[in-house]
C-alpha positions as a printed Julia matrix, in Angstrom:
732×3 Matrix{Float64}:
 220.47  -30.33  412.4
 223.26  -32.12  410.84
 220.94  -35.0   409.68
 218.45  -32.34  407.96
 221.39  -30.69  405.89
 222.42  -34.24  404.58
 218.97  -34.98  403.33
 218.82  -31.62  401.62
 222.14  -32.16  399.44
 220.9   -35.69  398.57
 217.73  -34.2   397.36
 219.66  -31.68  395.28
 221.93  -34.32  393.87
 219.09  -36.46  392.78
 217.42  -33.62  391.1
 220.47  -32.65  389.22
 221.01  -36.45  388.17
 217.39  -36.79  386.98
 217.29  -33.55  384.95
 220.48  -34.57  382.81
 219.82  -35.2   378.96
 222.68  -36.9   377.34
 223.08  -37.37  373.56
 220.71  -35.92  370.73
 217.62  -38.08  371.35
 215.6   -36.66  374.16
 213.33  -39.54  374.12
 215.93  -42.02  375.47
 217.0   -41.38  378.75
 220.63  -42.02  379.82
 221.74  -42.99  376.16
 223.87  -41.13  373.5
 222.6   -40.92  369.79
 225.28  -40.15  367.0
 227.01  -41.86  364.17
 230.11  -41.97  362.0
 230.86  -43.29  358.26
 232.79  -46.36  358.12
 234.85  -45.03  355.09
 236.07  -41.64  354.24
 236.13  -42.2   350.39
 233.95  -44.24  348.16
 235.75  -45.02  344.92
 233.6   -46.46  342.1
 236.62  -47.15  339.93
 236.49  -47.29  336.0
 232.91  -47.47  334.62
 231.67  -47.65  331.01
 230.31  -44.38  329.67
 226.55  -44.45  329.88
 226.22  -47.07  332.51
 225.49  -46.83  336.37
 227.34  -48.5   339.08
 225.95  -48.81  342.87
 228.17  -48.59  345.84
 227.14  -48.96  349.52
 228.53  -47.13  352.63
 228.06  -48.42  356.04
 227.13  -45.82  358.72
 227.85  -46.78  362.45
 225.97  -45.89  365.53
 228.2   -44.29  368.04
 225.81  -44.64  370.83
 223.13  -46.8   372.23
 220.31  -44.73  370.72
 219.18  -44.8   367.16
 219.58  -42.14  364.75
 218.15  -40.86  361.51
 220.83  -39.55  358.86
 219.99  -37.45  355.93
 222.13  -38.17  352.79
 222.86  -35.6   349.92
 225.15  -35.31  346.9
 225.35  -33.94  343.55
 225.21  -35.48  339.97
 226.7   -37.54  338.45
 226.34  -39.23  341.92
 222.82  -39.98  343.34
 221.71  -41.61  346.68
 219.08  -44.27  346.36
 217.14  -43.36  349.74
 217.93  -39.95  351.34
 216.99  -40.83  354.79
 218.87  -43.64  356.44
 217.83  -45.15  360.0
 220.82  -46.27  362.14
 219.82  -48.41  364.93
 221.34  -47.74  368.32
 224.77  -49.48  368.63
 224.19  -50.89  365.13
 224.82  -49.86  361.57
 222.73  -48.49  358.55
 223.72  -48.49  354.77
 223.32  -45.55  352.42
 223.29  -46.65  348.65
 225.12  -44.36  346.13
 224.85  -44.45  342.2
 227.45  -43.24  339.88
 226.06  -42.35  336.44
 229.33  -42.45  334.2
 230.31  -39.94  331.45
 233.58  -40.2   329.8
 235.88  -38.22  332.24
 237.23  -38.71  335.65
 234.91  -37.03  338.34
 234.81  -36.22  342.03
 232.09  -35.4   344.34
 230.95  -35.36  348.03
 228.5   -37.11  350.1
 227.01  -35.11  353.01
 225.57  -36.89  355.83
 223.6   -34.87  358.56
 221.92  -35.95  361.84
 220.94  -33.27  364.24
 224.12  -31.14  365.03
 226.46  -34.08  363.56
 227.52  -33.64  360.03
 229.97  -35.98  358.22
 231.39  -35.77  354.53
 232.58  -38.57  352.5
 234.58  -38.08  349.17
 233.1   -39.73  346.02
 235.34  -40.72  343.01
 234.78  -42.36  339.69
 236.21  -42.56  336.21
 233.9   -42.56  333.12
 235.54  -44.38  330.21
 234.56  -44.24  326.54
 234.85  -47.68  325.09
 236.91  -48.12  321.86
 235.11  -49.45  318.8
 236.59  -52.95  318.85
 236.47  -54.48  315.5
 237.67  -58.04  314.77
 240.66  -58.41  312.5
 238.77  -61.04  310.45
 236.25  -63.79  310.52
 236.24  -66.21  313.39
 237.83  -63.61  315.74
 235.88  -61.8   318.62
 237.0   -58.45  319.92
 235.86  -56.99  323.13
 236.74  -53.86  325.06
 238.68  -54.42  328.35
 237.6   -51.88  330.85
 240.6   -52.15  333.19
 243.25  -51.89  330.45
 241.4   -49.67  328.2
 242.28  -51.79  325.22
 240.69  -54.13  322.75
 241.23  -57.85  323.52
 240.83  -60.31  320.47
 240.08  -64.0   320.91
 239.22  -66.78  318.36
 235.78  -67.99  318.05
 234.91  -71.53  318.95
 235.52  -73.93  316.19
 232.36  -74.88  314.25
 230.87  -71.17  314.42
 229.47  -70.17  310.94
 231.52  -67.47  309.13
 231.73  -65.74  305.91
 234.86  -66.71  304.01
 237.23  -63.98  302.66
 237.05  -65.44  299.08
 233.71  -65.37  297.3
 234.91  -68.51  295.72
 234.07  -70.3   299.05
 230.98  -70.87  300.87
 229.37  -72.63  304.02
 232.28  -71.37  305.97
 233.15  -72.71  309.4
 235.69  -71.55  311.91
 238.8   -73.65  312.56
 241.46  -72.59  314.9
 240.33  -68.83  314.32
 240.27  -69.18  310.52
 237.43  -69.19  308.44
 237.36  -72.43  306.28
 234.95  -72.65  303.41
 234.02  -75.11  300.73
 234.81  -74.45  297.11
 231.77  -72.7   295.43
 230.5   -74.41  292.27
 229.96  -71.81  289.38
 229.12  -74.34  286.51
 225.75  -73.4   284.96
 225.61  -76.65  282.82
 225.61  -74.22  279.69
 228.22  -75.14  277.14
 228.01  -71.69  275.63
 229.25  -69.86  278.8
 232.74  -69.9   280.47
 232.12  -69.89  284.06
 234.89  -68.92  286.78
 235.0   -67.54  290.0
 236.46  -64.25  291.16
 237.72  -63.83  294.8
 235.96  -60.47  294.96
 232.87  -60.76  292.66
 231.94  -64.58  292.98
 230.71  -66.43  290.01
 231.49  -64.85  286.82
 229.95  -65.9   283.55
 231.03  -64.86  280.16
 229.87  -66.05  276.63
 231.84  -68.47  274.92
 234.11  -66.91  272.34
 233.88  -69.09  269.32
 236.82  -69.26  266.93
 236.86  -66.14  264.35
 236.13  -67.53  260.97
 238.51  -66.99  258.23
 235.45  -66.13  255.92
 234.55  -62.63  256.49
 231.08  -63.22  255.68
 230.67  -65.98  258.45
 230.76  -65.58  262.21
 231.23  -68.09  264.98
 228.28  -68.49  267.33
 227.46  -70.83  270.16
 224.45  -73.08  270.31
 223.62  -74.78  273.5
 223.18  -78.1   271.84
 225.56  -77.9   268.93
 228.31  -75.88  270.53
 230.15  -73.59  268.34
 229.28  -73.33  264.63
 229.66  -70.88  261.93
 226.47  -68.89  260.48
 226.05  -66.27  257.77
 226.45  -62.88  258.49
 223.64  -60.27  257.56
 223.53  -59.85  253.84
 224.93  -56.55  252.63
 227.55  -56.46  255.47
 230.81  -55.23  254.22
 233.63  -57.85  253.81
 236.14  -55.5   252.15
 236.47  -52.1   250.62
 233.23  -50.18  249.86
 232.73  -47.39  247.5
 229.95  -46.26  245.16
 231.92  -47.72  242.18
 232.37  -51.19  243.58
 231.49  -52.66  247.08
 232.42  -56.01  248.64
 229.47  -57.33  250.62
 228.22  -60.53  251.89
 225.5   -62.47  250.27
 224.44  -65.82  251.77
 227.68  -66.13  253.53
 229.89  -65.35  250.35
 231.86  -62.15  249.71
 230.9   -60.67  246.53
 231.83  -57.48  244.61
 228.81  -55.66  243.28
 227.96  -52.27  241.83
 226.06  -50.43  244.44
 222.71  -49.01  243.45
 221.77  -45.35  244.27
 220.7   -45.18  248.08
 223.26  -47.8   249.0
 224.83  -47.15  252.37
 228.6   -46.27  251.5
 229.64  -44.88  254.69
 228.24  -45.74  258.1
 226.86  -43.19  260.49
 229.15  -41.82  263.16
 228.34  -39.87  266.34
 229.03  -36.54  264.35
 227.73  -37.42  260.96
 224.61  -39.25  259.34
 225.48  -42.1   257.04
 226.37  -41.64  253.42
 224.56  -42.88  250.48
 225.46  -43.63  246.82
 224.28  -41.15  244.18
 225.36  -41.28  240.53
 228.44  -43.37  241.71
 229.49  -40.78  244.43
 229.18  -41.17  248.18
 227.21  -38.31  249.55
 227.13  -37.51  253.13
 225.94  -34.81  255.17
 228.11  -32.15  256.79
 230.0   -33.48  259.93
 229.86  -31.63  263.12
 232.11  -31.77  266.21
 231.79  -34.87  268.67
 229.73  -34.03  271.66
 231.27  -35.21  274.92
 229.41  -37.67  277.18
 231.11  -35.79  280.08
 233.93  -33.44  280.86
 235.52  -33.4   284.51
 238.39  -31.45  285.86
 241.34  -33.47  286.68
 242.81  -31.07  289.33
 246.26  -31.44  287.9
 248.44  -32.85  285.01
 248.2   -36.42  284.08
 251.27  -38.55  284.75
 252.55  -41.21  282.36
 256.03  -42.65  281.17
 256.86  -42.54  277.47
 254.73  -45.24  275.88
 252.97  -46.11  279.13
 249.15  -45.74  279.58
 247.78  -42.21  280.68
 244.25  -43.81  281.47
 243.21  -47.32  282.47
 239.56  -48.67  282.34
 238.41  -51.55  284.45
 234.99  -52.52  285.56
 233.32  -49.25  284.71
 236.01  -47.16  286.44
 238.46  -44.92  284.69
 241.87  -44.32  286.53
 244.37  -41.6   286.13
 247.6   -40.73  288.03
 247.39  -36.94  288.62
 249.9   -34.37  290.14
 248.68  -30.88  291.2
 251.34  -28.03  291.55
 250.99  -27.73  295.37
 248.77  -30.59  296.21
 251.31  -33.56  295.49
 250.02  -36.44  293.44
 247.35  -38.91  293.79
 245.45  -41.86  292.2
 242.03  -40.54  290.68
 239.06  -42.77  289.93
 236.0   -41.87  288.03
 232.77  -43.6   286.98
 232.26  -43.79  283.24
 229.75  -40.96  283.67
 232.4   -38.76  285.0
 231.78  -38.74  288.88
 234.72  -38.91  290.98
 234.76  -42.09  293.05
 237.86  -41.43  295.16
 241.19  -39.27  294.9
 243.74  -41.38  296.9
 246.99  -39.46  297.77
 250.29  -41.23  297.39
 252.06  -41.33  300.94
 255.12  -39.3   299.81
 253.27  -37.15  297.5
 255.46  -38.14  294.62
 254.48  -39.16  291.09
 253.27  -42.67  290.07
 252.73  -44.0   286.73
 249.82  -46.25  285.8
 250.56  -49.99  284.72
 247.57  -52.16  285.03
 244.22  -52.65  286.8
 242.01  -55.41  287.69
 239.38  -56.18  290.4
 242.68  -57.22  292.49
 243.93  -53.81  292.49
 245.4   -50.78  290.42
 249.05  -51.4   290.02
 251.25  -48.38  289.82
 255.1   -47.78  289.6
 256.65  -46.09  292.46
 260.31  -45.02  292.8
 261.97  -48.58  292.84
 258.66  -50.24  293.81
 255.19  -51.49  292.63
 252.09  -50.57  294.46
 248.63  -51.73  294.46
 245.7   -49.53  295.45
 242.05  -50.85  296.07
 239.91  -50.31  292.99
 236.8   -49.41  295.17
 235.98  -47.73  298.51
 238.61  -44.9   299.16
 241.37  -46.56  297.11
 243.63  -47.28  300.04
 247.21  -48.63  299.55
 246.99  -52.54  299.5
 250.65  -53.31  299.24
 253.97  -51.93  298.24
 256.75  -54.14  297.07
 260.41  -53.2   296.45
 261.71  -54.1   293.13
 265.14  -54.93  294.64
 264.41  -58.65  294.48
 267.97  -59.88  293.73
 269.81  -63.02  295.14
 271.96  -60.47  297.31
 268.66  -58.94  298.86
 267.2   -62.48  299.39
 270.35  -63.64  301.23
 270.27  -60.29  303.5
 272.76  -58.37  301.46
 272.35  -55.05  299.43
 271.63  -55.49  295.79
 273.92  -53.47  293.32
 272.24  -50.98  291.01
 268.92  -49.23  290.73
 265.98  -51.7   290.19
 263.18  -50.67  287.62
 260.39  -51.69  285.48
 257.64  -50.01  283.39
 255.05  -50.12  280.66
 255.15  -53.35  278.65
 257.09  -55.09  281.27
 254.2   -55.51  283.66
 251.36  -58.0   282.84
 248.66  -59.39  285.07
 247.58  -63.08  285.05
 243.88  -64.15  285.06
 244.01  -64.17  288.86
 245.42  -60.67  289.08
 248.99  -61.83  290.15
 251.6   -59.48  288.84
 254.29  -60.74  286.41
 256.87  -58.07  286.0
 260.41  -58.0   284.28
 262.83  -56.16  286.61
 265.97  -54.42  285.27
 268.97  -53.32  287.5
 270.85  -50.22  286.11
 273.92  -48.36  287.2
 273.39  -45.23  289.39
 272.85  -43.13  286.42
 270.09  -45.28  285.3
 271.73  -45.82  281.99
 273.71  -49.02  281.99
 271.78  -52.16  282.15
 273.48  -54.62  284.74
 271.22  -57.61  284.99
 267.44  -58.38  284.9
 265.05  -60.89  286.25
 261.39  -62.17  285.85
 259.26  -61.86  288.92
 255.76  -63.07  289.79
 254.03  -61.25  292.71
 250.8   -62.28  294.53
 247.66  -60.13  293.6
 246.42  -60.02  297.29
 249.78  -59.01  299.15
 252.47  -58.29  296.5
 254.86  -61.15  297.87
 256.99  -62.95  295.6
 255.59  -66.26  294.24
 258.1   -67.17  291.8
 261.56  -65.73  290.5
 263.35  -66.32  287.26
 267.18  -66.37  287.29
 269.24  -63.19  287.38
 270.58  -62.68  283.9
 273.18  -60.1   282.49
 271.93  -57.29  280.54
 268.5   -55.84  280.45
 266.37  -52.93  279.38
 263.32  -52.49  277.37
 261.22  -55.56  277.06
 257.66  -56.73  276.36
 255.4   -59.32  278.21
 252.37  -60.95  276.81
 250.25  -63.46  278.95
 248.34  -66.43  277.43
 245.83  -67.61  280.09
 245.79  -71.06  278.56
 249.7   -71.58  278.29
 251.82  -69.19  280.27
 253.7   -65.92  279.21
 256.0   -64.69  276.49
 258.9   -62.33  277.1
 260.62  -60.43  274.23
 264.08  -58.78  274.83
 264.85  -56.64  271.81
 268.49  -56.07  272.56
 269.35  -59.82  272.09
 266.42  -60.87  269.98
 265.29  -63.51  272.24
 261.65  -64.63  272.43
 261.15  -66.95  275.52
 258.31  -68.73  277.13
 257.51  -69.45  280.77
 254.83  -71.46  282.59
 254.39  -71.34  286.31
 252.49  -73.18  289.08
 252.01  -71.49  292.38
 253.39  -72.78  295.6
 250.8   -74.23  297.86
 250.94  -74.41  301.83
 252.1   -77.61  303.15
 250.36  -79.85  305.7
 252.26  -78.18  308.69
 250.94  -74.7   307.61
 254.44  -73.48  306.85
 256.52  -75.3   304.29
 255.56  -74.63  300.7
 255.02  -77.38  298.2
 255.4   -76.73  294.5
 252.85  -77.72  292.01
 255.35  -77.66  289.26
 254.75  -76.88  285.38
 257.23  -78.07  282.8
 259.52  -74.9   283.41
 259.23  -74.4   287.0
 261.95  -75.75  289.31
 261.89  -76.79  292.7
 260.46  -74.47  295.49
 262.73  -72.6   297.98
 261.23  -74.38  301.22
 262.06  -71.65  303.81
 260.38  -68.8   301.56
 257.72  -70.74  299.63
 259.15  -68.91  296.58
 259.45  -70.87  293.31
 262.05  -70.67  290.62
 260.71  -69.34  287.34
 262.46  -70.6   284.3
 262.47  -69.19  280.78
 262.96  -71.45  277.77
 264.08  -69.51  274.51
 261.95  -70.39  271.47
 263.73  -71.24  268.26
 262.12  -68.15  266.4
 264.55  -65.5   267.49
 263.65  -61.79  266.2
 266.81  -59.72  266.4
 266.86  -56.03  265.99
 263.04  -55.6   266.59
 261.36  -52.77  268.42
 259.99  -53.18  271.91
 256.63  -54.55  270.92
 254.91  -57.78  271.2
 251.11  -58.82  270.56
 249.37  -62.21  270.97
 246.15  -63.71  269.59
 244.87  -67.16  268.79
 248.37  -68.77  268.99
 250.18  -66.21  267.01
 252.5   -63.59  268.11
 253.51  -60.2   266.41
 256.95  -59.6   267.49
 259.05  -56.43  267.35
 257.05  -55.15  264.49
 259.12  -57.52  262.42
 257.63  -61.03  262.23
 254.65  -63.32  263.0
 255.73  -66.13  265.03
 253.6   -69.23  266.18
 253.48  -69.66  269.81
 255.36  -72.95  269.53
 258.32  -71.13  267.96
 257.76  -71.34  264.14
 258.33  -68.43  262.14
 255.11  -67.6   259.91
 256.64  -64.69  258.01
 258.42  -61.4   258.23
 256.37  -58.27  258.01
 256.42  -56.59  254.64
 257.71  -52.99  255.17
 259.13  -52.57  251.7
 257.57  -49.21  250.76
 259.44  -48.74  247.34
 260.91  -45.27  247.01
 259.53  -44.17  250.4
 261.22  -44.98  253.86
 259.0   -46.39  256.59
 260.19  -46.4   260.32
 257.9   -48.83  262.33
 256.72  -47.43  265.85
 257.05  -49.87  268.6
 253.45  -49.32  269.79
 250.79  -49.96  269.43
 250.7   -53.33  267.64
 247.14  -54.87  267.28
 246.06  -58.47  266.36
 242.49  -59.6   265.3
 240.71  -62.11  267.63
 241.51  -64.83  265.02
 245.07  -63.99  264.82
 244.84  -63.51  260.94
 245.68  -59.95  260.63
 247.95  -57.69  262.47
 248.23  -53.95  262.42
 251.23  -51.62  262.93
 252.03  -47.95  262.59
 255.04  -46.34  260.99
 256.5   -42.93  260.23
 256.72  -42.39  256.39
 259.14  -40.23  254.55
 258.51  -39.41  251.05
 261.82  -38.16  250.14
 263.22  -39.92  247.01
 266.79  -38.56  247.09
 267.75  -40.3   250.15
 267.72  -37.22  252.33
 265.86  -37.53  255.74
 262.42  -35.86  256.56
 262.23  -33.18  259.21
 259.45  -33.7   261.65
 256.97  -31.6   259.66
 257.33  -33.86  256.62
 256.83  -37.12  258.34
 253.57  -38.91  257.89
 252.13  -41.54  260.28
 250.54  -44.52  258.47
 248.65  -47.53  259.6
 249.76  -50.59  257.71
 247.78  -54.08  258.08
 249.33  -57.51  257.39
 248.4   -61.2   256.95
 249.8   -63.32  259.57
 250.12  -66.12  257.12
 253.11  -64.79  255.45
 253.4   -61.18  256.51
 252.36  -59.61  253.29
 250.92  -56.16  253.36
 247.13  -56.05  253.11
 246.63  -52.09  253.07
 248.01  -48.84  254.25
 246.27  -45.67  255.32
 247.61  -42.32  256.52
 246.06  -41.81  260.01
 246.7   -38.09  260.25
 243.61  -36.01  260.13
 244.94  -33.44  257.74
 247.19  -34.36  254.74
 248.82  -31.08  254.44
 249.34  -30.48  258.1
 251.88  -32.02  260.58
 250.31  -34.04  263.35
 250.71  -36.56  266.16
 249.21  -40.03  266.44
 247.98  -40.71  269.84
 245.97  -44.07  270.25
 244.48  -46.84  268.33
 242.09  -49.87  268.8
 240.16  -52.47  267.03
 236.59  -51.91  266.99
 233.76  -54.04  265.68
 233.29  -54.94  261.97
 237.02  -55.09  261.21
 237.35  -51.47  261.97
 240.37  -49.56  263.5
 239.65  -46.55  265.64
 242.28  -43.85  265.66
 242.9   -40.68  267.75
 245.21  -38.12  266.06
 245.66  -34.39  265.97
 246.98  -31.83  263.67
 248.91  -28.71  264.15
 246.93  -25.59  262.95
 248.79  -22.78  261.17
 248.13  -20.63  264.09
 250.08  -22.95  266.45
 247.08  -24.23  268.21
 246.12  -28.02  267.82
 242.78  -30.01  267.1
 242.19  -33.67  267.59
 239.97  -36.01  265.55
 238.4   -39.46  266.12
 238.8   -41.56  262.79
 237.43  -44.87  261.63
 239.59  -47.04  259.32
 238.04  -50.16  257.7
 239.52  -52.52  254.96
 242.32  -50.04  254.02
 239.82  -47.07  253.71
 239.46  -43.87  256.1
 235.59  -44.28  256.4
 234.98  -41.03  258.46
 236.54  -38.67  260.99
 234.91  -36.49  263.66
 236.66  -33.38  265.42
 236.89  -33.22  269.23
 235.56  -29.61  270.0
 237.79  -26.7   270.48
 241.7   -26.51  270.58
 243.12  -29.18  272.8
 246.4   -30.64  273.82
 246.16  -34.37  274.24
 248.09  -36.27  276.72
 246.65  -39.75  276.21
 243.42  -41.7   275.51
 242.01  -45.21  275.96
 239.22  -46.93  273.99
 236.68  -48.86  276.45
 233.27  -50.39  275.24
 231.61  -47.69  273.12
 233.55  -44.77  274.58
 236.7   -42.96  273.96
 238.31  -41.5   277.15
 240.74  -38.66  276.74
 243.1   -36.78  279.06
 243.46  -33.43  277.55
 244.15  -29.7   278.19
 241.44  -27.37  277.24
 241.81  -23.56  277.84
 244.94  -24.22  280.1
 242.89  -26.74  282.3
 243.6   -30.63  282.35
 240.38  -32.41  281.95
 239.03  -36.08  281.63
 236.51  -36.19  278.65
 234.64  -39.09  277.14
 233.2   -39.3   273.66
 230.83  -41.84  271.96
 232.65  -44.09  269.34
 229.44  -45.33  267.6
 230.62  -49.02  267.73
 232.21  -51.11  270.59
 235.94  -51.73  271.06
 236.84  -55.33  270.43
 237.38  -57.26  273.85
 239.14  -60.42  272.36
 242.53  -60.85  270.71
 245.09  -58.03  271.09
 242.99  -54.97  270.18
 244.75  -52.27  272.15
 248.24  -51.08  273.09
 248.39  -53.15  276.08
 245.76  -55.72  275.03
 242.96  -54.2   277.14
 241.73  -50.86  278.48
 243.03  -52.03  281.95
 246.47  -52.59  280.58
 246.74  -56.09  281.71
 248.76  -57.36  278.65
 246.82  -60.5   278.4
 245.29  -62.02  275.51
 241.68  -62.88  275.66
 240.61  -65.92  273.41
């Protein structure tokens, strides 16, 4: 009985044990089947935007039985294979992709096998890379993902590069710097002047043959024979022309003839056809108004100091410094066709005055500083240099007084370096304390050479001669001085500067690489002169008082004796012909014979021409357009064919003003054309065959350009500041 019951319980026990199913896999008797992820978080770290990164997550079987795991996630995360088999007591791998954007993201990976679910956190940071641009040739710049910054490094030595100056070629990297070989610009033509511009490369200009003393001869260059004189075209004017008598050229000789009917007695102008002789009189058709090439709104009022340029023109670009009522002030650049190139605002919104322009930059006067702006692109500020360049400032102290410079006291060398005469005044700006001559580099505005600090100062004039140096005239003491410079060059160690000295340049300050600039007074002083200076072909017109040889010899005082009239010379402009034989200056004339002064309405403005040989007067012409109306002279320039172009206006009886462009040749006013409408002229400049004018018409300030009918002279000293660009540099 007992034995039967024991077998029954044993049978029940075996049945219960045999019917048990452990784990999730019914096919494996006696084994468990589950899993767990080895990590709770998968971090992809920082990943560049637009790229994918793969990470692997290990799944561990928690039993002896194998298991199939489903993996699911959402964008920007993706699983490569969504079903992963994990062997019993083993591991499996799920591969996950992160497609990076530009922000930090989080996601979740869901893993499922039967009744078991596990979740893993996914994180990643999408990073938008910086646009890494190297600071120069021979430098590489790459984006560092971890720091989020650009990292720059030098290129390997010997790598090819493009030198920063177009005067170098075949550049190779050396220690992170592009080093090139000098470019050869010689075209083997004796009739061209070949040079190299750092910004333009090789530049070729025709040789300027010496101007002939014979008005019926002209210098031309022959490739085989060089410069020689040839006859001008027959019937070319060589003096005054009228229908009673005309001085014209025949076979290279100036002759006086009685013109026949039909003889051209007055050339055509942009507003009037040519005049022809008829019965001893010059008959011309009625003149019309000039038609502008373009008219563009300036957006504000043009800025200029007294006697300074309102407009500058260089390389086909017209520059104006403009201030709007609420918009601050800016440098505006226009094409010669009137299209706005850029309007570059000044940092502080304050006014600036134009001084000079070249391919190295547009130089303007800021409060107690000079600034240079790029002539192209968006006109960005290239450099700003304080004028407080005194011995105290160089020694780390504070200079006494307020430094300043201005029109006529800034000139450019052929390379675009800036020569400026700086004067320190008392706090009121009226008492000159001391002065100094300074040479600044074209590219960075750093001092290259400094003159000695001198007591006194004030208005002065500079004139640069490319072949010799520069001249400085200081009217308050009558001094005419000369300086020649040579720039410091970098020494072998890359730091100490070594001077390439000229006759008047003393030793270099070694720690700063700044040369001492010396001034040598010439024997020919001109006391009591006006602040004016012109230079052409080895002759100077100084202070509207005397012609002086560039070596210091006095050629002759200007003949201003007007008999019973009183002539008061104007300081500017003074003009010199390319050959230096004729000078032109303006004066206010008072016709009173009783010694009483003239009121403004009675003063006339006259243009007087002088021979530079002895200073005697050659001719005199009233430059105001209406003899019986008061008026104002604005601008003059030498044109082709010994002609002077003049812009002047007259005050009309109704209080309005009208402006005229005039042509004066050989002591005669050849013609004049009215600018349309009633205008207020702020300033003008002759450039090529155009006259650019800043004026106000109907209450709006505008930039307008008008045809002149002949080209402005580009040699000698043909304009107020020698060139449309205001460089105050004589061109041979």
